[in-house]
Amino acid sequence: MTSAIHVTGLNKVYDNGFQALDNIDINVEKGEIFALLGPNGAGKTTLISAICGIVTPSAGQVMVFEHDNVKAYRKARSHIGLVPQELTTDAFETVWNTVCFSRGLFGKSPNSKLIESILKSLSLWDKKDAQIRMLSGGMKRRVMIAKALSHEPDILFLDEPTAGVDVELRKSMWEQVHRLRETGVTIILTTHYLEEAEEMADRIGVIDKGKIILVEDKNVLMKKLGKKELVLELYKPLKKLPESLATFKLQLANDGQQIVYTYDSTKEDNGAVTLLDALKQDGIKCKDFNTRQSSLEEIFVGLVGKK
Amino acid sequence: MNLHGIAAIYKFEMNRTWRTIGQSIASPVITTILYFIVFGSAMGSRITDIDGVSYGAFIVPGLIMLTVLGQSISNAAVGIYFPRFTGTIYEILSAPLSFVEVAIGYVGAAASKSIIIGSIVLATAGFFVPLDIQHPILMAFFLVITCVTFSLLGFIIGIWADGFEKLQRIPQLVVTPLTFLGGSFYSITMLPELWQKISLLNPVVYLISGFRWSFYESSDVSLGVSITMIFIFMALCMAVIGWIFKTGYRLKN
């Protein structure tokens, strides 16, 4: 597969000595949705800024579709659209003008039809002549996306795209992102909403304290690090678990009404059947059961917590 | 060269000017009218001609310079400082634009606005004193080159400033005094000899002197020296901007 972005040995040390990026190596393939996760101050925005040319790295190299973003910055940057975390727009400019301005900056000639279709797809067409200061937060967020799409980028960076956005708009943005991916756009998103990464990403990278902790296919990651739980609802509550069940590492929950069995879903014999036999032998009757997969959020907390 | 990018910045900045057209134009025009009433009519009628030019007419080039110097600096400084302040600079920095193209866009727009205002001040002056411009092409050249040079200075100030207070510091504490002491309202030959020599250290003297020569063929210093000095000042500004672009000072760090 072709690399959309290839980062090697990227470092950023600020003048005050703070190391925001520590030897970052990362590869994003063309057409994929890559989610970059990390706690506040982990280096997500600095990494995006360094790739986009906003921050000068202290060391390392960024290649965008095989163009060095320093030596061939025009070619490299022309592939990229950026939706920053902050709603930074010129408040007194109209939606139409600000989107046209963004297209011009990237060296593209005016294209009214394209801008019209972008604004319509983001439900901004009826606001095209409105000053940005008159728009709601959600609309401003969509204006930022329209600006980033105005020059028809091959790569779109979405830095916390749905921060402060209501559930309905968030879902509609997810749909928009999926539609963009269908047109071949590579998408890199950072988010605090792990549900968002879980919903959208093909691969996930986790960054903490300026270092990439892991990069993994989302499904593989969920399978590898995700644990499954079997929750058994009991007819009669237990005060304590019988000694005979000690080998299963069970937990009593809900005032003894539930037994929770955590197991590795990747193993062929996960021990669930053996547990049910053991419960039967001990005369413990179950009235119901359910299983649940640990979420990306739990995996993420586990990963960052370990560091 | 990214011509569409330069045009986008230029158009964006000029839109900002048109949005505040009343404030942009009315303020310098009213100030000029006040200067003409006070210095041209009230006091000027009691002052003798200077080099054969009535005092009211004598101060016209100085008043235009006073206005365009301040306007050029503030237009360019605000133009680049505001995106830094609001954060919209990310778009400029991530676009396939060289720093030279960015500077052309911002400085070009700032200088254009100053040229328009300078022309309006000149036209306003025509209502108060008879204007007889001996060398109109040279006058236009001086006007354009001054607006561009001081817009370059404003661009530097806009990048250097890290607050609105600093944005005003250089124009208020340095440029305005230099303009007033640079012969806007008098010929430096009217000063004692020592102050004449000290005045020659003021770069604005050369601007006003050359500009005034294009009107009345009379000046404090020779035309060649005036033109040389303004190009030296322009080269200095460009050198500083070149260093800013090379290091990313206050832009990319």
XYZ file of N, CA and C in Angstrom, chain A residues 92, chain B residues 14-32 67 70-71 74-75 78-79 82 113-114 116-118 120-121 164 167-168:
114
model
N -15.550 38.149 11.436
C -16.330 39.122 10.665
C -16.441 38.770 9.180
N -7.840 43.300 1.976
C -8.555 44.452 1.435
C -10.034 44.402 1.838
N -10.581 43.184 1.931
C -11.969 43.043 2.415
C -12.101 43.625 3.811
N -11.078 43.362 4.613
C -11.067 43.895 5.985
C -11.099 45.425 5.943
N -10.360 45.979 5.000
C -10.326 47.434 4.842
C -11.711 47.961 4.454
N -12.338 47.292 3.475
C -13.649 47.771 3.001
C -14.712 47.645 4.100
N -14.524 46.603 4.948
C -15.512 46.421 6.026
C -15.474 47.581 7.018
N -14.281 48.179 7.149
C -14.119 49.272 8.119
C -13.801 50.576 7.396
N -14.416 50.721 6.223
C -14.056 51.838 5.344
C -14.272 53.192 6.019
N -15.370 53.312 6.760
C -15.663 54.590 7.418
C -14.543 54.980 8.357
N -14.167 54.010 9.201
C -13.110 54.245 10.189
C -11.764 54.446 9.493
N -11.517 53.654 8.432
C -10.219 53.709 7.741
C -9.997 55.044 7.058
N -11.053 55.559 6.442
C -10.905 56.772 5.638
C -11.235 58.032 6.454
N -12.331 57.950 7.205
C -12.817 59.153 7.894
C -11.779 59.698 8.872
N -11.158 58.799 9.627
C -10.225 59.241 10.657
C -9.051 60.056 10.090
N -8.311 59.521 9.095
C -7.197 60.340 8.561
C -7.663 61.608 7.864
N -8.833 61.546 7.214
C -9.321 62.746 6.511
C -9.659 63.839 7.532
N -10.352 63.466 8.604
C -10.710 64.456 9.629
C -9.447 65.040 10.268
N -8.477 64.146 10.563
C -7.219 64.616 11.166
C -6.539 65.631 10.242
N -6.512 65.312 8.940
C -5.869 66.209 7.982
C -6.585 67.563 7.939
N 0.518 60.761 7.720
C -0.611 59.831 7.655
C -0.193 58.465 7.122
N 2.054 56.233 9.473
C 1.286 55.599 10.551
C 0.356 54.520 10.028
N -0.318 54.819 8.915
C -1.263 53.865 8.339
C -0.554 52.597 7.845
N 0.518 50.505 10.886
C -0.583 49.864 11.624
C -1.337 48.857 10.758
N -1.510 49.136 9.470
C -2.213 48.182 8.598
C -1.481 46.854 8.528
N -1.246 45.061 12.150
C -2.508 44.409 12.548
C -2.801 43.231 11.621
N -2.505 43.417 10.318
C -2.771 42.356 9.341
C -2.147 41.037 9.718
N -3.076 39.964 13.893
C -4.414 39.477 14.231
C -4.566 37.974 14.000
N -3.708 50.112 0.892
C -4.631 50.904 1.703
C -4.006 52.273 2.015
N -2.722 52.270 2.338
C -2.044 53.530 2.662
C -1.996 54.462 1.458
N -4.123 54.547 -0.978
C -5.487 55.094 -1.162
C -5.713 56.252 -0.179
N -5.342 56.019 1.082
C -5.557 57.055 2.102
C -4.685 58.282 1.813
N -3.433 58.038 1.420
C -2.537 59.156 1.066
C -3.132 59.993 -0.058
N -6.299 60.245 -0.792
C -7.478 60.969 -0.279
C -7.042 62.206 0.514
N -5.973 62.051 1.292
C -5.459 63.198 2.056
C -4.986 64.288 1.088
N -1.275 43.572 22.247
C -1.741 44.780 21.554
C -0.953 46.021 21.983
N 2.077 46.314 19.993
C 1.731 46.648 18.612
C 1.757 48.167 18.404
N 1.418 48.895 19.459
C 1.355 50.351 19.385
C 2.658 51.020 19.815
